[in-house]
PDB file of C-alpha atoms in Angstrom:
ATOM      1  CA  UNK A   1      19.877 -73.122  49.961  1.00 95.00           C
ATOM      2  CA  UNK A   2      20.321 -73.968  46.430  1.00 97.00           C
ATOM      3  CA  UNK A   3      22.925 -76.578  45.760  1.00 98.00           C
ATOM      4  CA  UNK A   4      25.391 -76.185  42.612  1.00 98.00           C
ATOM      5  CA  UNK A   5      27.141 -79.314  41.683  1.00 98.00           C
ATOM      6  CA  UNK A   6      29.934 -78.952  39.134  1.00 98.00           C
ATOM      7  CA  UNK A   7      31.063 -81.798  37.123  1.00 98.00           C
ATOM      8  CA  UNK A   8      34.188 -82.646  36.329  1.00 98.00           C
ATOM      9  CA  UNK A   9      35.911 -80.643  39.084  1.00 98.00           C
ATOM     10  CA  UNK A  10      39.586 -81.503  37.604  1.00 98.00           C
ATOM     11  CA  UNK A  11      39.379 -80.646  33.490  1.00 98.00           C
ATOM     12  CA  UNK A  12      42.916 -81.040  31.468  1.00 98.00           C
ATOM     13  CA  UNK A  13      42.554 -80.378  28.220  1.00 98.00           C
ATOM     14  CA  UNK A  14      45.163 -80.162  25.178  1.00 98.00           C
ATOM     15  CA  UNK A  15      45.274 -77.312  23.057  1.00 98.00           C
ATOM     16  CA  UNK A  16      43.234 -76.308  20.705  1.00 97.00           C
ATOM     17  CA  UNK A  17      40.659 -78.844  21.705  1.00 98.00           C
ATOM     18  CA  UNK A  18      36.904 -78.303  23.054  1.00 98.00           C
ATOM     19  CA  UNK A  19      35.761 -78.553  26.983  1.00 98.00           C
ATOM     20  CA  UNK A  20      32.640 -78.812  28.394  1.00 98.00           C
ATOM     21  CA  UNK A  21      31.572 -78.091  32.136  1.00 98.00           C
ATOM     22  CA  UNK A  22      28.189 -79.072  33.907  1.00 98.00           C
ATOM     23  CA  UNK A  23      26.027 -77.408  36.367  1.00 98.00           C
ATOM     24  CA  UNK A  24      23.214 -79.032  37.993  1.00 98.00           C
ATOM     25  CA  UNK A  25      21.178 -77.206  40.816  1.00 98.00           C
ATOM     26  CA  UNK A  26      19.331 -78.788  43.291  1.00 98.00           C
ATOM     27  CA  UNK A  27      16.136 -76.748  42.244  1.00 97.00           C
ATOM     28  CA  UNK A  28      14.457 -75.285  38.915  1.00 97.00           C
ATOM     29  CA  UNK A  29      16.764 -71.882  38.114  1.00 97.00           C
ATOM     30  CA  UNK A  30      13.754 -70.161  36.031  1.00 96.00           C
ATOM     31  CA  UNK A  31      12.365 -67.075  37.823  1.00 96.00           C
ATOM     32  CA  UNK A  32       8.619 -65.784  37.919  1.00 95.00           C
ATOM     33  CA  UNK A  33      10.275 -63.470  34.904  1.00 95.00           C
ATOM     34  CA  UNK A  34      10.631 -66.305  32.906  1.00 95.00           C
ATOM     35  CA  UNK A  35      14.385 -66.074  32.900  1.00 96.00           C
ATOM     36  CA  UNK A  36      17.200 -68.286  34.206  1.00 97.00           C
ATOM     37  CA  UNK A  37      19.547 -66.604  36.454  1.00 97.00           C
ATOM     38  CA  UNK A  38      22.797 -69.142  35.547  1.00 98.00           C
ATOM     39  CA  UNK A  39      26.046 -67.849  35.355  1.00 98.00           C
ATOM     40  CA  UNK A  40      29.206 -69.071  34.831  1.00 98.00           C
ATOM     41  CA  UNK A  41      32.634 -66.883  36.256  1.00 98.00           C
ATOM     42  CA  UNK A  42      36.164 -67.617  35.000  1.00 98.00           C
ATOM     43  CA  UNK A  43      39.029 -67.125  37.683  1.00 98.00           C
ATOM     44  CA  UNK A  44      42.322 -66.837  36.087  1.00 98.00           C
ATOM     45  CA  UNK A  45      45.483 -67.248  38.855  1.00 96.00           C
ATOM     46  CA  UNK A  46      45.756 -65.164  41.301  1.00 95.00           C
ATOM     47  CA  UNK A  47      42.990 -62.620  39.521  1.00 97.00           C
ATOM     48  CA  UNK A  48      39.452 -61.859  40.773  1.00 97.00           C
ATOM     49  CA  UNK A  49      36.945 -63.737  39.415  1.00 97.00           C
ATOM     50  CA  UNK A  50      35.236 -62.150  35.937  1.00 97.00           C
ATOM     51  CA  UNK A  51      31.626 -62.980  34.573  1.00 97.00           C
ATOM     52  CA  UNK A  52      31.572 -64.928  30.993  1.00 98.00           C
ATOM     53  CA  UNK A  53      28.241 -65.750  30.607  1.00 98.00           C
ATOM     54  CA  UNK A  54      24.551 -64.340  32.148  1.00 97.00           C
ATOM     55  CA  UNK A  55      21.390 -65.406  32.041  1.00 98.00           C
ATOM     56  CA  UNK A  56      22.408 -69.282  30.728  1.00 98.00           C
ATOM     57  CA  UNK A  57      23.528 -68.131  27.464  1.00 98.00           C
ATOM     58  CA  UNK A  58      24.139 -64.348  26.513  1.00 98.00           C
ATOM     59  CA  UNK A  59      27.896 -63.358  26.559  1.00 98.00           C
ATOM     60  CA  UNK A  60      29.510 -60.329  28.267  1.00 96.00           C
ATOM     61  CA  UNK A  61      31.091 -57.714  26.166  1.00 94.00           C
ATOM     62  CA  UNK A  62      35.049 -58.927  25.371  1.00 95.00           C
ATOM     63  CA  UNK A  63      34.428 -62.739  26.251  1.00 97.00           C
ATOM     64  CA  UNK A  64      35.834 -64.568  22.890  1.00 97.00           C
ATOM     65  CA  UNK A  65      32.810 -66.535  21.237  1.00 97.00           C
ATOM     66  CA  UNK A  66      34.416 -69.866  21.591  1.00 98.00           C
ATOM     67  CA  UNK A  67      33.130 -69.943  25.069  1.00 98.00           C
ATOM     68  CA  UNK A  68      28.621 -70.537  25.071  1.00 98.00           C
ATOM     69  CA  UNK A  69      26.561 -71.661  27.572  1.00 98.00           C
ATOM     70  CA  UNK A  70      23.562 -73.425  27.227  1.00 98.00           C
ATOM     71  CA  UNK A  71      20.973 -75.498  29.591  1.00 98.00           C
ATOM     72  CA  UNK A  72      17.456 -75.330  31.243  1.00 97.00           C
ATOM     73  CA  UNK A  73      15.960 -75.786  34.375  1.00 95.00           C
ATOM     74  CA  UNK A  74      18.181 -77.820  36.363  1.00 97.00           C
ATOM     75  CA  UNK A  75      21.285 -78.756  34.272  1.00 98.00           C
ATOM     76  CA  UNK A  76      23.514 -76.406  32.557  1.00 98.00           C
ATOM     77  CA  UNK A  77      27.062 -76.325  30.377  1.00 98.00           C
ATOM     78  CA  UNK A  78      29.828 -74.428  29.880  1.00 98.00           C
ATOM     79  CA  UNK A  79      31.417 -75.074  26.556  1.00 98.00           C
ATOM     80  CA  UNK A  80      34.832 -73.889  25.192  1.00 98.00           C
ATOM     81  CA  UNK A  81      35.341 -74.778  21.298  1.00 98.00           C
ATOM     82  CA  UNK A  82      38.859 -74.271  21.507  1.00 98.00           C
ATOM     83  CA  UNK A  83      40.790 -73.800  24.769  1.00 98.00           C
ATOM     84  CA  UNK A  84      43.409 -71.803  24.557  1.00 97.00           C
ATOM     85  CA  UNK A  85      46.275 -70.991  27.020  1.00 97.00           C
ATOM     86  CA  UNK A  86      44.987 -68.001  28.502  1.00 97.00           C
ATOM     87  CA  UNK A  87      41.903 -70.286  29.343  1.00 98.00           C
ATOM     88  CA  UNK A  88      43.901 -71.658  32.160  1.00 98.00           C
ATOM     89  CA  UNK A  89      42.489 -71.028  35.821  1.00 98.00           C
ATOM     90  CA  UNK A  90      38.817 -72.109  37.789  1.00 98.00           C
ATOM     91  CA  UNK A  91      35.304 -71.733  36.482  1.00 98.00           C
ATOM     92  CA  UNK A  92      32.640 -70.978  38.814  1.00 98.00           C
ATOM     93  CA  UNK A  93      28.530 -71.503  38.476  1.00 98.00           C
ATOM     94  CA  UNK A  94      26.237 -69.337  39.936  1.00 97.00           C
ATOM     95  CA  UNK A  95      22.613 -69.127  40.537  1.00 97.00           C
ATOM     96  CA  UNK A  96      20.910 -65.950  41.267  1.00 95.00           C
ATOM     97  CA  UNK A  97      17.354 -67.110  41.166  1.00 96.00           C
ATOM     98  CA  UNK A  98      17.443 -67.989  45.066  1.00 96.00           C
ATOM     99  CA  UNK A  99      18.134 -66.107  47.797  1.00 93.00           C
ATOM    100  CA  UNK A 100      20.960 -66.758  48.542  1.00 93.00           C
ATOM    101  CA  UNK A 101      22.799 -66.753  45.434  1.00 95.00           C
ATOM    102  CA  UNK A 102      25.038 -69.780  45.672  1.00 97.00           C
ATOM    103  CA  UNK A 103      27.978 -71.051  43.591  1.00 98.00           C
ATOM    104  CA  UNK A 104      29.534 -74.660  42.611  1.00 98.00           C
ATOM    105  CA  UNK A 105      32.200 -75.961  43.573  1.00 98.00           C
ATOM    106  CA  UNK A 106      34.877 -74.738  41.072  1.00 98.00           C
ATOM    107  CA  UNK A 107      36.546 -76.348  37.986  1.00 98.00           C
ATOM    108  CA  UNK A 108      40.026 -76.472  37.195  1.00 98.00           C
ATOM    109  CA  UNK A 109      40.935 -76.292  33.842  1.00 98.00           C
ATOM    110  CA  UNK A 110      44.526 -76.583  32.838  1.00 98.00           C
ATOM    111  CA  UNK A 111      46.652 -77.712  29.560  1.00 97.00           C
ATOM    112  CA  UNK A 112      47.359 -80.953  29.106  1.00 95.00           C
TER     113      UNK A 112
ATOM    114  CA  UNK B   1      36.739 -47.243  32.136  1.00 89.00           C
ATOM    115  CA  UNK B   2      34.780 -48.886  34.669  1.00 91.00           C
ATOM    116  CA  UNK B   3      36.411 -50.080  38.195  1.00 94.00           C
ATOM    117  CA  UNK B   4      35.899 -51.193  41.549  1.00 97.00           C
ATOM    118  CA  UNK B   5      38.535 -50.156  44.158  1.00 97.00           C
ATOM    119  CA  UNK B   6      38.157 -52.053  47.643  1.00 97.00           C
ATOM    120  CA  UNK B   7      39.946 -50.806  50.582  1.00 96.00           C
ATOM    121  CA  UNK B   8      39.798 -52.120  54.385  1.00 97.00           C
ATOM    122  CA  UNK B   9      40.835 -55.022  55.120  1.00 95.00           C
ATOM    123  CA  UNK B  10      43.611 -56.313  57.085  1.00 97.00           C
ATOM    124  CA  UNK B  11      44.195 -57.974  60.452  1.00 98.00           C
ATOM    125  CA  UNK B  12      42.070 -58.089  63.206  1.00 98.00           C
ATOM    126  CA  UNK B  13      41.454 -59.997  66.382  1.00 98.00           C
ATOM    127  CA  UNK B  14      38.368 -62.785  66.777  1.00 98.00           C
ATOM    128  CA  UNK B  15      35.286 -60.343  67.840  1.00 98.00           C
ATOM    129  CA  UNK B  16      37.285 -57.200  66.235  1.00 98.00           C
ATOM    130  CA  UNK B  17      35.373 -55.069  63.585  1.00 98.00           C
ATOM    131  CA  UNK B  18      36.476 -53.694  59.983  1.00 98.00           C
ATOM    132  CA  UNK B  19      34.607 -52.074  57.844  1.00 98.00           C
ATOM    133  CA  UNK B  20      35.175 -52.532  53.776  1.00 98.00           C
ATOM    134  CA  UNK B  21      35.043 -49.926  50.989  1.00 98.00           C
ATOM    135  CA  UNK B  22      34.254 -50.049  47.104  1.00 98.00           C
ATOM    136  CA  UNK B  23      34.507 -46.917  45.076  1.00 97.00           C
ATOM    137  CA  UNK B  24      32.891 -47.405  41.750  1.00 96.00           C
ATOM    138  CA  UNK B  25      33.741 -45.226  38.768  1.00 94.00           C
ATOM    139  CA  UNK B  26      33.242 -45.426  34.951  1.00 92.00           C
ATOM    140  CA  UNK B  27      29.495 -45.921  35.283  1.00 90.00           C
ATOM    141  CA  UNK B  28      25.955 -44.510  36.782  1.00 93.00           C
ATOM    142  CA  UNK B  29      26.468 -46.426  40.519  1.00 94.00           C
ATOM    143  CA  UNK B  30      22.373 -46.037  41.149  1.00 93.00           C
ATOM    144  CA  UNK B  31      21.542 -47.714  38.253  1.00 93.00           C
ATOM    145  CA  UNK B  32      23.294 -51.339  39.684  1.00 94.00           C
ATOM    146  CA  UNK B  33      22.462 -53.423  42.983  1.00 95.00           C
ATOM    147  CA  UNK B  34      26.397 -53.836  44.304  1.00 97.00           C
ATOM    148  CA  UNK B  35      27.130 -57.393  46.279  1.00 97.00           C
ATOM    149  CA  UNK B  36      30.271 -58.057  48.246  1.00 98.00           C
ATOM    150  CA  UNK B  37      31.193 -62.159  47.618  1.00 98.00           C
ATOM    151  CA  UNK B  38      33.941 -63.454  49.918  1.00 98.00           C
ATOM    152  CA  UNK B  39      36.962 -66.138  49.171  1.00 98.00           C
ATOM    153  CA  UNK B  40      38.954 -68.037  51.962  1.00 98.00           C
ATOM    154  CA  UNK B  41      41.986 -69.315  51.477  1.00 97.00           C
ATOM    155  CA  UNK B  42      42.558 -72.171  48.348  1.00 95.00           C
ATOM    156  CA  UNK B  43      38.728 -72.255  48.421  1.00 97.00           C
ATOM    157  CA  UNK B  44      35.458 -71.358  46.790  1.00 97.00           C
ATOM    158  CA  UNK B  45      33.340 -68.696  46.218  1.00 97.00           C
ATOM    159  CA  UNK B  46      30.600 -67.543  48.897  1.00 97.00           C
ATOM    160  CA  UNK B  47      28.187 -64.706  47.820  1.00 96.00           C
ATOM    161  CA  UNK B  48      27.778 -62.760  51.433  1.00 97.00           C
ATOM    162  CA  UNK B  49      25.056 -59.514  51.128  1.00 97.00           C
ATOM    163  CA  UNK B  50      23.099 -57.265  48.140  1.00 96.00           C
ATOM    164  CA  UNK B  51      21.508 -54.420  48.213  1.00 97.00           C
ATOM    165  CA  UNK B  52      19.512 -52.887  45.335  1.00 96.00           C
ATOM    166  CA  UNK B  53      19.590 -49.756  43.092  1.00 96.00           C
ATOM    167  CA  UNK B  54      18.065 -47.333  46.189  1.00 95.00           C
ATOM    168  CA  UNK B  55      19.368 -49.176  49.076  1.00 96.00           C
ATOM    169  CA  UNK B  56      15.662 -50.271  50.108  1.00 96.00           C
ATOM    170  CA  UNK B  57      16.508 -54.467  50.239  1.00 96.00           C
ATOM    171  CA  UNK B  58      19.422 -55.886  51.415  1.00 97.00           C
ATOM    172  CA  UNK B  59      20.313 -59.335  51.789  1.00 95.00           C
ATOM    173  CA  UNK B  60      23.123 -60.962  53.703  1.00 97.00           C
ATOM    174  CA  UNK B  61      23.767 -64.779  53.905  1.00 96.00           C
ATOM    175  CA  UNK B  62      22.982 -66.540  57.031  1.00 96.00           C
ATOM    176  CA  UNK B  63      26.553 -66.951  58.324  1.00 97.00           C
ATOM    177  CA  UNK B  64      27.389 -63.250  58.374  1.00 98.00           C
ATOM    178  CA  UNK B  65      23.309 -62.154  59.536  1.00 97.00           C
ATOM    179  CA  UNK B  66      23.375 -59.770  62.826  1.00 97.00           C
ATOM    180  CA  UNK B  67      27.263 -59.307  62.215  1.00 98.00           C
ATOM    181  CA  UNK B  68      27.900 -57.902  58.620  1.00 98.00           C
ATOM    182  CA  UNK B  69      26.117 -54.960  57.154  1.00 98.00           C
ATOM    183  CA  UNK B  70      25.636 -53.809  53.522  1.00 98.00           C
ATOM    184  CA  UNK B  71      25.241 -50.103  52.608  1.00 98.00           C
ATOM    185  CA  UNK B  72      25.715 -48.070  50.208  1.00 98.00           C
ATOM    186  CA  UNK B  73      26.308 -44.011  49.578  1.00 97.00           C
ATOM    187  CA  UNK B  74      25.414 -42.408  46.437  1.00 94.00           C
ATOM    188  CA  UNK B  75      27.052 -39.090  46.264  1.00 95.00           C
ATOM    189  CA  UNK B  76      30.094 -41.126  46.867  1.00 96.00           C
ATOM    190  CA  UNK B  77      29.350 -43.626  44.932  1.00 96.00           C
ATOM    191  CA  UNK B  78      30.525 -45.948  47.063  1.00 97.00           C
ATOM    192  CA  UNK B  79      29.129 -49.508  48.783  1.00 98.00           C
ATOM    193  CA  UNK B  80      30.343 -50.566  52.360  1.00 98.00           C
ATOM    194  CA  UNK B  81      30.355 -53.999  54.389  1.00 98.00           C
ATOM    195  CA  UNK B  82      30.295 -53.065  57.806  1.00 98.00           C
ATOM    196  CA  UNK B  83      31.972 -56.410  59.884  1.00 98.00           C
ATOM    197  CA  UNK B  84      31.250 -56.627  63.827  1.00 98.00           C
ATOM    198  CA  UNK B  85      32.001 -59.550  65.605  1.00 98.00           C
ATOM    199  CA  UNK B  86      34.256 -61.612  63.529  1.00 98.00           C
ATOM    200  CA  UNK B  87      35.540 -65.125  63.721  1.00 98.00           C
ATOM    201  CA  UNK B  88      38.391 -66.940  62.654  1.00 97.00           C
ATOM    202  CA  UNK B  89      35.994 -68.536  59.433  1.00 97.00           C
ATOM    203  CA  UNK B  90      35.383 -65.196  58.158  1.00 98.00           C
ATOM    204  CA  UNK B  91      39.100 -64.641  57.244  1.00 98.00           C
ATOM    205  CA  UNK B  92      38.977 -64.348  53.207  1.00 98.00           C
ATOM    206  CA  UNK B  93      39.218 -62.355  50.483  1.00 98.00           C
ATOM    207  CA  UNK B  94      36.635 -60.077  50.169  1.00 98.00           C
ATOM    208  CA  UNK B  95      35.170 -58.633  46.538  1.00 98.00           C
ATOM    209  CA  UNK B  96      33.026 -56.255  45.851  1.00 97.00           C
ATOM    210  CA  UNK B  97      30.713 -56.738  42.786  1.00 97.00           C
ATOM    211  CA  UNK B  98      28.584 -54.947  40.872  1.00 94.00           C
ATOM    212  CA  UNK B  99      25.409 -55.387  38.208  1.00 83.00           C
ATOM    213  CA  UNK B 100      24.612 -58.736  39.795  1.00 80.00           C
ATOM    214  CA  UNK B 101      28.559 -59.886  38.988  1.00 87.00           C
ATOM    215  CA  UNK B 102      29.222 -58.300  35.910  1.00 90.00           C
ATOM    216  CA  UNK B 103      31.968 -55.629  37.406  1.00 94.00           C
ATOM    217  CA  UNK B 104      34.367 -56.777  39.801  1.00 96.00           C
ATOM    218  CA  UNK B 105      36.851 -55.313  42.592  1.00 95.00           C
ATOM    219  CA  UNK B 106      40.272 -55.935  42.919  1.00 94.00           C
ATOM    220  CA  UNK B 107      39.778 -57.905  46.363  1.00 94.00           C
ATOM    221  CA  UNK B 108      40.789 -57.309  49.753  1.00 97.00           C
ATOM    222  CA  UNK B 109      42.553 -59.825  52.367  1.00 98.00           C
ATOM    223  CA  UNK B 110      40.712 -59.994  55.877  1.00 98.00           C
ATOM    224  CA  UNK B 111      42.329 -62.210  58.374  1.00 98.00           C
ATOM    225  CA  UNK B 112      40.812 -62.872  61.636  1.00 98.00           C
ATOM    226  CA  UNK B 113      43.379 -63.966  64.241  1.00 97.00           C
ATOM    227  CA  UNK B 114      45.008 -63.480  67.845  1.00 96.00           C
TER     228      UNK B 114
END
């Protein structure tokens, strides 16, 4: 199985200030399509989990464009230009290259 | 508006069966492969079976394969996990998910325990 390995897995953050999360998987995420299948999940307390970002980079309808992801291949980030208080909860990666489709290990993000 | 309802879950003993329900509404159901992705407890997320557009592939992780199966019922617009056998480390919540994660349930508990 494909490993996702989330770094840091403990974020506090003031604020108004940026954050940044990293992915890495264990093998190459681009497809015979060409595409990437990275995406990253936000899970807000006691909520189910809701997608942010597909396909690396593109944003899902209603996600605020401070959030962007970026990356190739193997390594991958999650950046928020200005967390805000509602940004509070765990972010997930996800590959869905592989069979199976496998997650990291979670990232907490709270206010500092 | 689109939604995912999940219903089913709920105690059961070790080698007990439940079976899981997710009515979609608020968009064409055969147009999206549907996925049901499990929690437990304080923990991560595990992505347990797919199946596609038709129904034609399904996938289920290792951990659930020969117990668990995926299906899913057009005119009612409606996917099903089908859960035989279970053990204590299948207790979670359960989700059902649709367009590869872009539409999600509400969740439903599952506890497996004497």
């Amino acid at each position: 199985d494909v490993v996702m390995t989330q770094s840091p897995l403990s974020l506090p953050v003031t604020l108004g200030q940026p954050a940044s999360i990293s992915c890495r998987s264990s093998q190459s995420l681009v497809y015979s399509d060409g595409n990437s299948y990275l995406d990253w999940f936000q899970q807000r307390p006691g909520q189910s989990p809701r997608r942010l970002i597909y396909r690396v980079s593109n944003r899902d309808s209603g996600v605020p464009d401070r959030f962007s992801g970026s990356g190739s291949g193997t390594d991958f980030t999650l950046r928020i230009s200005r967390v805000d208080a509602e940004d509070v909860g765990v972010y997930y990666c996800m590959q869905g290259t592989h069979w199976p489709h496998t997650f990291g290990q979670g990232t907490k993000l709270e206010i500092k | 508006e689109v939604q995912l309802v999940v219903s089913g879950g709920g105690l059961v003993q070790p080698g007990g069966s439940l079976r899981l329900s997710c009515a979609a509404s608020g968009f064409r159901f055969s147009d999206y492969s549907m996925s049901w992705i499990r929690q437990p407890p304080g923990k991560g997320l595990e992505w347990v079976a797919n199946i596609n557009q038709d129904g034609s592939e399904k996938y289920h992780v290792d951990s659930v394969k020969g117990r668990f199966t995926i299906s899913r019922d057009s005119a009612e617009s409606s996917v099903y996990l089908q859960m035989n056998s279970l053990r204590g480390e299948d207790t979670a919540v359960y989700y059902c998910a649709g367009g590869g994660g872009g539409v999600w349930g509400q969740g439903t508990m599952v506890t497996v325990s004497s």
